[in-house]
Coordinates of C-alpha atoms (C1' of nucleotides) in Angstrom, one line a residue:
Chain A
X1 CA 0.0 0.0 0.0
X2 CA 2.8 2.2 0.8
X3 CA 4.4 1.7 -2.3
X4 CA 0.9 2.1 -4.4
X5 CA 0.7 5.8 -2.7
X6 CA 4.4 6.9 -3.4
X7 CA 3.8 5.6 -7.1
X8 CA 0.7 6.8 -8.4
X9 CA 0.9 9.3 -10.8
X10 CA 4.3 9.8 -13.4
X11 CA 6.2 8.2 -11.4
X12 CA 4.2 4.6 -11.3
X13 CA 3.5 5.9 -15.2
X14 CA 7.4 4.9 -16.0
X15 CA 7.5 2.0 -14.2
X16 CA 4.3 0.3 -16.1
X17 CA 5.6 -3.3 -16.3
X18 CA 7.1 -3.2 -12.9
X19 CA 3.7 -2.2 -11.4
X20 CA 0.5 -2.6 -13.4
X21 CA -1.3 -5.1 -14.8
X22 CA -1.2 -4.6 -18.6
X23 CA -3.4 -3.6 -21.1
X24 CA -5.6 -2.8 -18.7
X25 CA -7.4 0.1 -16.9
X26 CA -10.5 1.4 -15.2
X27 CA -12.7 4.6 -15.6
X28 CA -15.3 5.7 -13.7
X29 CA -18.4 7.7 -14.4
X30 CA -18.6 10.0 -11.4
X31 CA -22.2 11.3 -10.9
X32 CA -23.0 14.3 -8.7
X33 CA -26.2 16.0 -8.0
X34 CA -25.9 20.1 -7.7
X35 CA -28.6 23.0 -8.2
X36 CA -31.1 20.5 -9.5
X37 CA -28.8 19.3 -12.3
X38 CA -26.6 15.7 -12.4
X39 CA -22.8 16.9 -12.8
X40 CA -20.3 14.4 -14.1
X41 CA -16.8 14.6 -12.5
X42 CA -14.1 14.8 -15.7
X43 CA -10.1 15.6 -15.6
X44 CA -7.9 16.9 -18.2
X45 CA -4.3 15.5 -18.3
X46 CA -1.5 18.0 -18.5
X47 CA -0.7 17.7 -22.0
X48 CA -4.2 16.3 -23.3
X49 CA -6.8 18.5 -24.8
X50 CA -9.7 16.8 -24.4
X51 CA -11.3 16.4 -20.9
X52 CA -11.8 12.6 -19.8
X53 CA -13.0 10.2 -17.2
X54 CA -11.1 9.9 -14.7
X55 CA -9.3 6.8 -14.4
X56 CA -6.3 5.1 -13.6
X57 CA -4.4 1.8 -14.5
X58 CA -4.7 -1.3 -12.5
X59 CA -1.8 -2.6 -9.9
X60 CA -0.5 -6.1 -10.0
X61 CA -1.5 -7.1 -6.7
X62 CA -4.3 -4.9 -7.1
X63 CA -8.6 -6.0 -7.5
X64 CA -10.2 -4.2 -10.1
X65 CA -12.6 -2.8 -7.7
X66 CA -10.4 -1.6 -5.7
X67 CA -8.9 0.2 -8.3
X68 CA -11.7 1.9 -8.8
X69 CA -12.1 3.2 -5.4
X70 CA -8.9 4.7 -5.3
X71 CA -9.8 6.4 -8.0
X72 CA -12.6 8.2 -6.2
X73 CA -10.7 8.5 -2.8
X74 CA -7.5 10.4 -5.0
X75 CA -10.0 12.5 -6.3
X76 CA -12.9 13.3 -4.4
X77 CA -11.6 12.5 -1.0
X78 CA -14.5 9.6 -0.3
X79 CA -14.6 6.2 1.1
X80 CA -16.7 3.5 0.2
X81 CA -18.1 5.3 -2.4
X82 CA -21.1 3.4 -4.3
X83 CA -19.7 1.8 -7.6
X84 CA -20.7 -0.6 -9.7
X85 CA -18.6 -2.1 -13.1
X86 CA -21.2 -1.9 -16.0
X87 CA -19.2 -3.0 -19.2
X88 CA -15.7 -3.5 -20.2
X89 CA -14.8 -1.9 -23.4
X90 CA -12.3 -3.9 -25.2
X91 CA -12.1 -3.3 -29.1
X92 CA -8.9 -4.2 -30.9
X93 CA -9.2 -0.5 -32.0
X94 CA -9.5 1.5 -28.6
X95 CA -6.3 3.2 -29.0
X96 CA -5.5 2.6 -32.8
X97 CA -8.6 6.0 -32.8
X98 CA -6.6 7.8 -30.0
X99 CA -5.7 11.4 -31.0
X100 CA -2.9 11.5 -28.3
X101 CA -0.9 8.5 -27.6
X102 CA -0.1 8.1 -23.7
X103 CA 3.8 7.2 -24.6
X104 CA 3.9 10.6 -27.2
X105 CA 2.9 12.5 -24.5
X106 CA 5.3 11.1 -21.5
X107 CA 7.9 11.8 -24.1
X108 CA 7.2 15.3 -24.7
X109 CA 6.7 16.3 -21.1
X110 CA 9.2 14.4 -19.3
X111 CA 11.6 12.8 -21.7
X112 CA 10.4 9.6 -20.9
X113 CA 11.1 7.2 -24.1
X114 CA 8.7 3.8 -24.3
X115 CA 9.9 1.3 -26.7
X116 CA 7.2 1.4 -30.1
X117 CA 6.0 -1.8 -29.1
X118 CA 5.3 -1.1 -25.1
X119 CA 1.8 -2.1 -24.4
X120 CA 1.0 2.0 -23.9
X121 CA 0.7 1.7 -27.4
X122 CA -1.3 -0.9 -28.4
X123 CA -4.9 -1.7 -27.6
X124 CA -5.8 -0.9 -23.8
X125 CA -9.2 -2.5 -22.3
X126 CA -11.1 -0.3 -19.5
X127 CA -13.2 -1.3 -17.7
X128 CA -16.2 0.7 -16.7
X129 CA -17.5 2.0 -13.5
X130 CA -19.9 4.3 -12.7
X131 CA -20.1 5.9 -9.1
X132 CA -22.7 7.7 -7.7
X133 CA -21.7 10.8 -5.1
X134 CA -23.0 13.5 -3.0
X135 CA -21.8 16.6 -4.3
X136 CA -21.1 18.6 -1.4
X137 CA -18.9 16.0 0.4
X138 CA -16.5 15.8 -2.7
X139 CA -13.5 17.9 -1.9
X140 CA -11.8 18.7 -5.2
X141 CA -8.0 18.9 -5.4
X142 CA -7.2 22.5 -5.7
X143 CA -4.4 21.9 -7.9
X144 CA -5.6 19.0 -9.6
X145 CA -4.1 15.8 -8.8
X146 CA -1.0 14.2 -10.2
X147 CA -0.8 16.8 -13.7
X148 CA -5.0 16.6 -13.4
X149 CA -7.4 19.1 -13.8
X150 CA -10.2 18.2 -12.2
X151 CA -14.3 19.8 -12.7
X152 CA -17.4 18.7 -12.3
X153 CA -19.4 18.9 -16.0
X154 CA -22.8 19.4 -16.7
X155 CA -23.8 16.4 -17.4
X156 CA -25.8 17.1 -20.4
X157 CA -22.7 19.6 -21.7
X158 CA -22.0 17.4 -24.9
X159 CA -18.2 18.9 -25.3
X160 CA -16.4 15.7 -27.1
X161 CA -13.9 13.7 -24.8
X162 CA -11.4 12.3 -25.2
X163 CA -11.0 8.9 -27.0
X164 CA -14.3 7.0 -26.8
X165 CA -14.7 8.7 -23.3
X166 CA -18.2 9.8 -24.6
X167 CA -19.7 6.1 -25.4
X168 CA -18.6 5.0 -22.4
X169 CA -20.7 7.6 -20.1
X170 CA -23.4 7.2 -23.0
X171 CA -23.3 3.7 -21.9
X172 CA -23.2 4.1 -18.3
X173 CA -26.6 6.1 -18.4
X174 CA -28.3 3.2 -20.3
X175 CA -27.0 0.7 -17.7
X176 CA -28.1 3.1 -14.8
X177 CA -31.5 3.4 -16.8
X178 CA -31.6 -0.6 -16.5
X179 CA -31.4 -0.5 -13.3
X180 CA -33.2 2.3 -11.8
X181 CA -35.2 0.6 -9.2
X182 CA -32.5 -1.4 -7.8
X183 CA -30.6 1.8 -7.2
X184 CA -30.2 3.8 -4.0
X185 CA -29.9 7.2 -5.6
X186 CA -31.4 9.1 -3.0
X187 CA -28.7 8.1 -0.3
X188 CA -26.0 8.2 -2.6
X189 CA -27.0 11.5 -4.5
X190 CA -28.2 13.5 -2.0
X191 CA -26.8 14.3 1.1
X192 CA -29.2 13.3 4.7
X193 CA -32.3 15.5 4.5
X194 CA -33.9 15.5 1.1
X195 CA -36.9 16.3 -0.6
X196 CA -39.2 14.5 -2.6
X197 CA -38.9 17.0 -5.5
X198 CA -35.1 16.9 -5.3
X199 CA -35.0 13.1 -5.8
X200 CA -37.7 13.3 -8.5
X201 CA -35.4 15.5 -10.3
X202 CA -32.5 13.2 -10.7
X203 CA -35.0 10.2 -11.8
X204 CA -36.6 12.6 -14.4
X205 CA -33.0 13.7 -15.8
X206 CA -31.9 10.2 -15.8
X207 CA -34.8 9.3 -17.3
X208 CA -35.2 11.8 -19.9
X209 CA -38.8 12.9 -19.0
X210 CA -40.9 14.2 -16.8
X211 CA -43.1 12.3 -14.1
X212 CA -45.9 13.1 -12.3
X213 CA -45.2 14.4 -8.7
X214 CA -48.1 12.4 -7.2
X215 CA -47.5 9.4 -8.7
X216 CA -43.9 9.6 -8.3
X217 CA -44.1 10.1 -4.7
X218 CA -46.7 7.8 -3.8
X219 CA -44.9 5.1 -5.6
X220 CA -40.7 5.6 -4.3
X221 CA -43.0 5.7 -0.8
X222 CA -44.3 2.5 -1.1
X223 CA -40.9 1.2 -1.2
X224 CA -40.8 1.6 1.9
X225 CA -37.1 2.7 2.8
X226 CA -37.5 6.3 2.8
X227 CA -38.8 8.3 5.5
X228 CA -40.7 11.5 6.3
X229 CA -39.0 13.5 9.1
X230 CA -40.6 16.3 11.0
X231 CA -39.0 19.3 9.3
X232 CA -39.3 21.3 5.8
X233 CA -37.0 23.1 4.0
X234 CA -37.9 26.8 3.7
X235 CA -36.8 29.7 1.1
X236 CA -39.1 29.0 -1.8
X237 CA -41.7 31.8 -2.5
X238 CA -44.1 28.4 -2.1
X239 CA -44.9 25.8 0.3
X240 CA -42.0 24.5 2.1
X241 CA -41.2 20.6 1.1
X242 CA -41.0 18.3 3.9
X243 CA -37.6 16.6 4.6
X244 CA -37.2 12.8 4.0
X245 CA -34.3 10.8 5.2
X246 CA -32.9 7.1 3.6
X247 CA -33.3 4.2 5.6
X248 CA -30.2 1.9 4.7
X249 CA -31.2 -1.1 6.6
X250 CA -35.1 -0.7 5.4
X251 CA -33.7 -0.1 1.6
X252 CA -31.2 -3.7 2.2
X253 CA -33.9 -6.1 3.5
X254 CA -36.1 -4.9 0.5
X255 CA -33.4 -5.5 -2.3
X256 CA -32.8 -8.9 -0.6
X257 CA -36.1 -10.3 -0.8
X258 CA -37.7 -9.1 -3.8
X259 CA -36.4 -7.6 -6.8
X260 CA -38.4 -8.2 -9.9
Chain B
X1 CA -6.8 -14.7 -39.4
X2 CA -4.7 -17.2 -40.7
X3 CA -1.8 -17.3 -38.5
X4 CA -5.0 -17.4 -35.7
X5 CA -6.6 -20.5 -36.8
X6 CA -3.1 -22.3 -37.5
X7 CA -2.4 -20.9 -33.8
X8 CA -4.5 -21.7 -31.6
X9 CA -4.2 -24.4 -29.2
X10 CA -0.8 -25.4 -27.5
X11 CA 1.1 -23.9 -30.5
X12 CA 0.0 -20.4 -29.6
X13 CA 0.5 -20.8 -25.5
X14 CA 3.7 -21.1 -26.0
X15 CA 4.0 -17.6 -27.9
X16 CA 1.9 -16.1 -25.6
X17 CA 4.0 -12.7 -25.7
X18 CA 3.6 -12.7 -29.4
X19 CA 0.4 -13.4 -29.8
X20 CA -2.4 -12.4 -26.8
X21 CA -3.0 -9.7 -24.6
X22 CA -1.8 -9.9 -21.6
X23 CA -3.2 -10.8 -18.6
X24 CA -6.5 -11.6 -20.2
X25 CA -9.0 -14.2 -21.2
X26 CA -12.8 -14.5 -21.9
X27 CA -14.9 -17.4 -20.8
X28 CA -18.4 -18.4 -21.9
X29 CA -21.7 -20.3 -20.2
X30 CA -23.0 -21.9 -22.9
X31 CA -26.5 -23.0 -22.6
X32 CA -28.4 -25.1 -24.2
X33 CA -32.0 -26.8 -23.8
X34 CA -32.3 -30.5 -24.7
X35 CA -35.0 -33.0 -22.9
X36 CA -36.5 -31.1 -20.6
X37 CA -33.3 -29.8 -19.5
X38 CA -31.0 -26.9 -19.5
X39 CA -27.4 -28.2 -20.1
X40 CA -23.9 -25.8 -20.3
X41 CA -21.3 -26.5 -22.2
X42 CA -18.0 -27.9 -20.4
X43 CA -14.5 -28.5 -21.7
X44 CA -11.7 -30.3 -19.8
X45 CA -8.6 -29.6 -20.8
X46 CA -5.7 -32.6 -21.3
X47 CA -3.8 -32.5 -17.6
X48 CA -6.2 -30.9 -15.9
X49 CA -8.8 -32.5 -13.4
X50 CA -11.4 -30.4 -13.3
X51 CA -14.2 -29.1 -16.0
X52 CA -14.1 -25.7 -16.9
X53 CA -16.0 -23.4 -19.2
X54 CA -14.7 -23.3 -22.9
X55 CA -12.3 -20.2 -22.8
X56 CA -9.2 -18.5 -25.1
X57 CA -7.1 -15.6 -24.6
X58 CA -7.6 -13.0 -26.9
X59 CA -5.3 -12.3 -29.8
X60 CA -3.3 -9.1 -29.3
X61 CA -5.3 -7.7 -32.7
X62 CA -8.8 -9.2 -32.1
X63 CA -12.2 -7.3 -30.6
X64 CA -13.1 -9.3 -27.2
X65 CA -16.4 -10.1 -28.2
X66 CA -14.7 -11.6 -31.3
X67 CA -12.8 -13.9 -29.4
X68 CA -16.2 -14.8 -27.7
X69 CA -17.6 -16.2 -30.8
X70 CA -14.3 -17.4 -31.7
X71 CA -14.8 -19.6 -28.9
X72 CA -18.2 -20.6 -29.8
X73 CA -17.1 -21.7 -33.2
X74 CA -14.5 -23.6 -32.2
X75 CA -16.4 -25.6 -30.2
X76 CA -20.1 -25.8 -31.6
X77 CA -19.6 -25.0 -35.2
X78 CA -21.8 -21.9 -34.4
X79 CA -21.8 -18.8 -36.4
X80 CA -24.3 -15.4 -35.2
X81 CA -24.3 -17.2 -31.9
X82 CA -26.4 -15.0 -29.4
X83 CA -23.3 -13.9 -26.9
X84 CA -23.6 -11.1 -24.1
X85 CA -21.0 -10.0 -22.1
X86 CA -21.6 -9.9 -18.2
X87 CA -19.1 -9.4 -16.1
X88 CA -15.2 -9.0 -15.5
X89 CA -13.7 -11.4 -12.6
X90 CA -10.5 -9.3 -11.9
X91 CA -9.4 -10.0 -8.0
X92 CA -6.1 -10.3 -7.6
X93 CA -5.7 -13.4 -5.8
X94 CA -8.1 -14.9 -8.9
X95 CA -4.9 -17.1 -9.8
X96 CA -3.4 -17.5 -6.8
X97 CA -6.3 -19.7 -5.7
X98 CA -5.9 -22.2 -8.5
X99 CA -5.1 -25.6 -7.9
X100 CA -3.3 -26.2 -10.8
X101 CA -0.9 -23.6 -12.7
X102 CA -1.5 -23.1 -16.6
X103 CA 2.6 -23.1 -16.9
X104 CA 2.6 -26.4 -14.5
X105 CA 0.8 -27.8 -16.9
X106 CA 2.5 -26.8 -20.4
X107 CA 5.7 -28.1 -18.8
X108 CA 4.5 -31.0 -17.9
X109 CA 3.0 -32.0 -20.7
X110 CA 4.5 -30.1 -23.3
X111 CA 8.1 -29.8 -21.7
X112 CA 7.5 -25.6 -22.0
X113 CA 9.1 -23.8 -20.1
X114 CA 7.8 -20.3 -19.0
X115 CA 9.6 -18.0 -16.5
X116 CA 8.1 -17.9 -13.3
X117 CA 7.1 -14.4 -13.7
X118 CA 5.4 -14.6 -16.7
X119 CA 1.7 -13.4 -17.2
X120 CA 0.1 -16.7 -17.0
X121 CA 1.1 -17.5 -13.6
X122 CA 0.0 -13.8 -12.4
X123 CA -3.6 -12.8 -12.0
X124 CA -5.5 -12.8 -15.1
X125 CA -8.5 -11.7 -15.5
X126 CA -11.4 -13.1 -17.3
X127 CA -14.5 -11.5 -19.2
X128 CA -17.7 -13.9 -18.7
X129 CA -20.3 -13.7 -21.6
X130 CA -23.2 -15.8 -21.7
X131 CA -24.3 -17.7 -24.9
X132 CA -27.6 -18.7 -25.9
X133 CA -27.6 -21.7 -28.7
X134 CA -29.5 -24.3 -30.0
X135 CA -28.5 -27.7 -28.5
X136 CA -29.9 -29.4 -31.7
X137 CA -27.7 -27.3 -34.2
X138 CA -24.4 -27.9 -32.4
X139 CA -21.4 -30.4 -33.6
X140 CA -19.4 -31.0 -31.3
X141 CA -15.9 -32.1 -32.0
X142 CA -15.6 -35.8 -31.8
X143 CA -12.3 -35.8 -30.3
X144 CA -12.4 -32.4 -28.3
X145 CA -11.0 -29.5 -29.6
X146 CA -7.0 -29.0 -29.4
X147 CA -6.5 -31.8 -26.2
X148 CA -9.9 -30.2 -24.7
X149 CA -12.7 -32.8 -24.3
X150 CA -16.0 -31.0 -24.6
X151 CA -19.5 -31.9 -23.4
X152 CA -22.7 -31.1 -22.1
X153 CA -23.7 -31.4 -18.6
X154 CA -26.8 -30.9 -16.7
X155 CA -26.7 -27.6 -15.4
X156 CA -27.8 -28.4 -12.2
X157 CA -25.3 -31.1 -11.6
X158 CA -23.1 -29.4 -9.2
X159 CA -19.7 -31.0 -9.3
X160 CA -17.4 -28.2 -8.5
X161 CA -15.8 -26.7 -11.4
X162 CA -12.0 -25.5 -12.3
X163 CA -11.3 -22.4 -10.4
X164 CA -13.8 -19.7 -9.6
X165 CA -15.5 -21.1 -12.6
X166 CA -18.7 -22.3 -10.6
X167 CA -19.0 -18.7 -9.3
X168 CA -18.9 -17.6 -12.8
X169 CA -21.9 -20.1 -13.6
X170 CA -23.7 -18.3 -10.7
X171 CA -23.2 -14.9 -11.5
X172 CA -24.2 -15.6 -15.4
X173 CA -27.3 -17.0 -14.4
X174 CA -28.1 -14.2 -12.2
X175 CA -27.4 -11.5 -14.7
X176 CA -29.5 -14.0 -17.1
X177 CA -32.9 -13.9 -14.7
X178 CA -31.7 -10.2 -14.3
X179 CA -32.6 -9.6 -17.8
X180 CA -35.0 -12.4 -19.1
X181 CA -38.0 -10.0 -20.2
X182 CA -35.4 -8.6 -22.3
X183 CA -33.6 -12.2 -23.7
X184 CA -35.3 -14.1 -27.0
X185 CA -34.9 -17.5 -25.1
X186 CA -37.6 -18.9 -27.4
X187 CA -35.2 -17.6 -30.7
X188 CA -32.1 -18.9 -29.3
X189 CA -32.6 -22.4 -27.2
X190 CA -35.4 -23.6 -29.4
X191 CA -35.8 -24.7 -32.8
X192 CA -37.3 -23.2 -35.5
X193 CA -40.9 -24.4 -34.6
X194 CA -41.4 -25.2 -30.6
X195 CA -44.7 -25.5 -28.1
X196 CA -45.2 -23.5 -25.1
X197 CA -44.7 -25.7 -22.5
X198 CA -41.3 -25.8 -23.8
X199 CA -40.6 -22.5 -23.5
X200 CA -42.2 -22.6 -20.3
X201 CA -40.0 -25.2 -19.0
X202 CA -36.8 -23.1 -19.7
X203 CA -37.8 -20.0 -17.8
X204 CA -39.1 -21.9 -15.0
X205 CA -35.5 -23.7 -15.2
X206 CA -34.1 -20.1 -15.1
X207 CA -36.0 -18.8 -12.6
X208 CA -36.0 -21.8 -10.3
X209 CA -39.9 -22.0 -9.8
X210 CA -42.7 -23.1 -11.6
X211 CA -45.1 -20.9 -13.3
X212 CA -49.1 -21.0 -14.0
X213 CA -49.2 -22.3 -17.3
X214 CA -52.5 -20.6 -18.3
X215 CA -50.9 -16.5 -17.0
X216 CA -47.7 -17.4 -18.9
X217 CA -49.0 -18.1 -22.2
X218 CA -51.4 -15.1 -22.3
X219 CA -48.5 -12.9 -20.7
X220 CA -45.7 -14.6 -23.8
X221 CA -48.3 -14.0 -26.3
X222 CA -49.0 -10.4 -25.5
X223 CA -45.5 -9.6 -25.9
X224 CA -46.5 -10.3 -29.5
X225 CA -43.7 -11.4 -31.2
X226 CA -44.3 -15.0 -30.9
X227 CA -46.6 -16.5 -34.1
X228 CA -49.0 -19.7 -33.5
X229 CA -48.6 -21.6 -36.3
X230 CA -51.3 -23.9 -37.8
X231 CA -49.4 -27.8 -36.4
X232 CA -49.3 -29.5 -33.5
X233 CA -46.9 -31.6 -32.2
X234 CA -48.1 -35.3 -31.6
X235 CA -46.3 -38.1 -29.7
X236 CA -47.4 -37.5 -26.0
X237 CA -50.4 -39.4 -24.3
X238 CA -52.5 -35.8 -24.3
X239 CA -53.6 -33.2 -26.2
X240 CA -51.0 -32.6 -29.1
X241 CA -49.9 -28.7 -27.9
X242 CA -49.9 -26.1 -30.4
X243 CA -46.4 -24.9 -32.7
X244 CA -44.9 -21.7 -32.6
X245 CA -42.4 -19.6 -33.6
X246 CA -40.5 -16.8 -33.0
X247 CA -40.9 -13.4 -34.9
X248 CA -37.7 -11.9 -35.0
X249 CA -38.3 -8.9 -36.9
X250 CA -41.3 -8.1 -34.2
X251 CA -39.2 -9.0 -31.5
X252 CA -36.8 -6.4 -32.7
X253 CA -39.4 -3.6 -33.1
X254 CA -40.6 -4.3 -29.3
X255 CA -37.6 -4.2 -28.3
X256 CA -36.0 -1.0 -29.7
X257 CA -39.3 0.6 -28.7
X258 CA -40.4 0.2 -24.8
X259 CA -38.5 -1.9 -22.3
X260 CA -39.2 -1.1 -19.0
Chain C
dC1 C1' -53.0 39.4 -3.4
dC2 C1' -50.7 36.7 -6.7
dA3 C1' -47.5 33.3 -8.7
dA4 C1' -45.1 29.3 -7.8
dA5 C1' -44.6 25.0 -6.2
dA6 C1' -45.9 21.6 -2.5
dG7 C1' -49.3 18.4 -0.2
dT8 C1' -53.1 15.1 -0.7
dG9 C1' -57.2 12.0 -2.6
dT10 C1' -60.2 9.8 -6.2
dT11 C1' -61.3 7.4 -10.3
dT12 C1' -60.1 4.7 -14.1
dT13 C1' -57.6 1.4 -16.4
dG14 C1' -54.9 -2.4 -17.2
dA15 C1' -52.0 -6.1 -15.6
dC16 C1' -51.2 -10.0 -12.8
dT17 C1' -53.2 -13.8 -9.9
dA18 C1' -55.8 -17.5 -8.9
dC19 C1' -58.8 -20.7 -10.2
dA20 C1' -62.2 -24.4 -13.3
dC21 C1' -63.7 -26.6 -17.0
dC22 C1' -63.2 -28.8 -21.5
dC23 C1' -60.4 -31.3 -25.1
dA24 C1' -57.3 -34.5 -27.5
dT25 C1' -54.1 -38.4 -27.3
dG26 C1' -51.9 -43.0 -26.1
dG27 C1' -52.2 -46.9 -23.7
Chain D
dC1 C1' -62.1 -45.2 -20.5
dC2 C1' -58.8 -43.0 -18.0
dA3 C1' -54.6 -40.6 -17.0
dT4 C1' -51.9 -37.0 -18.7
dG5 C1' -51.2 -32.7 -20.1
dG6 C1' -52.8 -28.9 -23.4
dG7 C1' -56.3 -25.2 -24.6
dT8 C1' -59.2 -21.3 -23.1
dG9 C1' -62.2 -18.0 -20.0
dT10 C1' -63.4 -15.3 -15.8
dA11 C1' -63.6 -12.9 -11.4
dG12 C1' -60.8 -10.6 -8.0
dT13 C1' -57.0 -7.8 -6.6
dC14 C1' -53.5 -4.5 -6.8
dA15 C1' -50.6 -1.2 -8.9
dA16 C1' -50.0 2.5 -12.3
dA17 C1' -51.9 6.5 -14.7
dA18 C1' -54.6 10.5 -15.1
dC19 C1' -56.4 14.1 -13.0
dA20 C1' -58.1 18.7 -9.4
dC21 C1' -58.2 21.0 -5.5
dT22 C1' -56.1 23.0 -1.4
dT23 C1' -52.0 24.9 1.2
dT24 C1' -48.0 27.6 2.1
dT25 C1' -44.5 31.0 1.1
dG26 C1' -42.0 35.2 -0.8
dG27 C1' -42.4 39.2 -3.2

DNA sequence: CCAAAAGTGTTTTGACTACACCCATGG
DNA sequence: CCATGGGTGTAGTCAAAACACTTTTGG
C-alpha cells in the first residue's frame, strides 16, 4: 500500500511493467447531484486537450474494484463510495482511434522514451464504472491531482472527450437506466435530509422525462425505505417541502427479498 | 486470421507474448436446452482435473467479443451465436487460488518452459459472456477441440468446477434472470418451430420455480412477437400442444421501442 | 393578493393472480 | 375409459396513470 501511494501518478506511469497489470485500466463515471442538475466529474491531463474520465491503471497485486475506489478517494476525497462495473470496453481499435498517444505525450513532457511496441501503445481495455456521489462531500484537489485538472461537467454539456470517453458515459446512463429501481440514488446523490422534488429531479434527468409528482411520490413511498422527518425546507416563495431521510437497513432487506 | 486458426491451441500458448493480450482471457456459459433440460457447455482440458468453461485468450489484434464467438465456433460450429458479455472477474488473488498452474501444466506436458514471472502465472482476468444456442444445431468435435474434451452437462449437476468457474456459472445466471423479459430465449434455445410448455420449462428452469401455465402463455403472447402456427406436435399421451415460432423482426421492433 | 410549487385524494384502467372446465391423445 | 397434459375464460386484486383542489410562502 505504501508503495501504491508513493507511485501513483508519473512516477508509477514509467515503471508500467514493474507495477500494473497490462493492457488494462479502469474509468469511472462520477455522478453528482448540484442546483437540481446531475454533474459528471471529468479531468484533463496536462498535455491532453480533451477532458476525460477519470481513471487510472490497475496494480499487479491490485482487485479491479479496488482500483476503482482509489480512484474516487484520489479525487474526491471519499470512502466506500457506491460503484458498480457496467461493461468493459475492449475493441482491438480502442487506441489505434486515440488522437494523443499516452507514450507521445510522456515523451514530450518528461523525456520519458517507451519502446514502439510497449503495451502503452497498443490496444488498452477499461473497464467501466460508474459511481454515484453526493456533491457537497466531494473535496476537489485545488491543484488538480498528479498533472489533473479536475471539474465537475454538466452532465448534459456534450463537449467531445477524449478517445471513446463519450460512449462509455453514454453507456453508463443506459445501464443506470436498467437499473433504476435497484438503485439507492437518494442516499447516494443527496446528502441526509432530502426532498421528494429533489429526488424526482435526478429520476426525471436520468430518465429523460418528466413524471408526475403524485405518482412519483406515492410510488418511491411505497418502497418503503424512505422516511418522512418532521422538518421542511424553507426559502421558496411556495410551500415549504417536507424533509425525508434514507433508511439503509429498510432499503437492504427490501433489495434482498424481492427484486423483480 | 490465418496465422489465428493455425495458432490456436498449444502452438499459440507457447508464444503467448507474441500473440495475446496480456493478462486476459474470456470465458463463456454456454446454454443449451435439450429433454427437458437446461445443459452448459464444459471442456476439460488434457492435464487438468477439473471441468471448466470453454475459454481463449484474446489475440493481441482481435475485438473481445470476437474472441467470444471465436470460442463458440470452435467448439459448436456456431456462427451469429447470441453472446452477451456480463461481467469482468478481476481480484487479484483470482490465480493464486488455483489448484493447478497453466505453466505447471504446459511443462508438464509439453516440456515448455515459462519464466516464473510470466503473465500466466499472475492474476488474469477473465470476461464472462453468456451464450444462448440451439442444443440441436451444435457439432461438437468428436475428439475435443486441441487436447480439450467437450460436453454437455446438466446444469444443475453441481460438481465443483476448475477455479472460480462455478462462481462464474452463478453470476451468469443471475445477470440472465436479471434480464430475461429482455432475452429471445424462445429464438435462441429452441428450434425453429417449438410449443409453449417448452418454452415454459426453460424460464421456469431459469427462474427456479414453476409458473401458471395458463398467465404465462397469455402474458408470452402479448409480448406479440411470438406466431401460432397452424401444427401441433403429436407423440405425448395428451392433447397434441400447439407450434410456434419466433418473430424476429417483431421481436426487434418491441424491443428498440419500450423496455421497462 | 398573486404566482409558484408543494401536499393530498379519487377514479379509471390495465396487468397479474388464482382458479375451473373442457379437449385431445396413447395406452 | 382413463390418466396426462394442453387449450381457453373469468372474477378478484392491486398497482399505475390520469387528473383537481387546497395549502404555504416570498415578493
Amino acid at each position: 500500500m505504501e508503495q501504491k501511494t508513493q507511485l501513483s501518478g508519473i512516477a508509477a506511469l514509467q515503471k508500467a511493467e514493474d507495477f500494473f497489470h497490462p493492457g488494462f485500466s479502469v474509468d469511472c463515471v462520477v455522478l453528482g447531484f448540484h442546483n437540481g442538475n446531475l454533474k459528471i466529474l471529468l479531468t484533463r491531463y496536462k498535455g491532453f486537450d480533451k477532458w476525460r474520465l477519470p481513471g487510472s491503471f490497475v496494480f499487479k497485486d491490485e482487485d479491479v474494484d479496488a482500483a476503482a475506489f482509489r480512484i474516487l478517494k484520489e479525487r474526491t476525497g471519499l470512502d466506500n463510495v457506491f460503484l458498480k462495473q457496467f461493461y468493459l470496453f475492449g475493441n482491438s481499435d480502442r487506441n489505434r482511434k486515440y488522437e494523443q498517444r499516452v507514450s507521445d505525450v510522456l515523451k514530450e513532457l518528461y523525456q520519458i522514451d517507451l519502446p514502439e511496441d510497449h503495451w502503452y501503445n497498443r490496444r488498452i481495455m477499461t473497464l467501466g464504472y460508474y459511481a454515484l456521489v453526493e456533491y457537497s462531500k466531494v473535496r476537489l484537489p485545488e491543484r488538480g491531482y498528479e498533472g489533473e485538472f479536475i471539474e465537475w461537467h454538466d452532465l448534459d454539456h456534450t463537449e467531445p472527450m477524449y478517445a471513446d470517453h463519450s460512449d462509455i458515459v453514454k453507456k453508463a446512463l443506459e445501464m443506470i437506466r436498467l437499473n433504476l429501481n435497484v438503485l439507492p440514488l437518494g442516499k447516494e446523490l443527496l446528502s441526509e435530509k432530502f426532498t421528494l422534488p429533489e429526488l424526482r429531479v435526478i429520476y426525471e434527468t436520468i430518465l429523460g422525462n418528466s413524471l408526475d409528482r403524485r405518482n412519483f411520490q406515492r410510488k418511491i413511498l411505497s418502497f418503503g425505505y424512505i422516511e418522512k422527518l418532521n422538518e421542511q425546507r424553507k426559502g421558496g416563495s411556495h410551500k415549504a417541502p417536507n424533509l425525508y431521510k434514507f433508511d439503509t437497513e429498510k432499503y437492504e432487506k427490501a433489495m434482498q427479498q424481492g427484486f423483480d
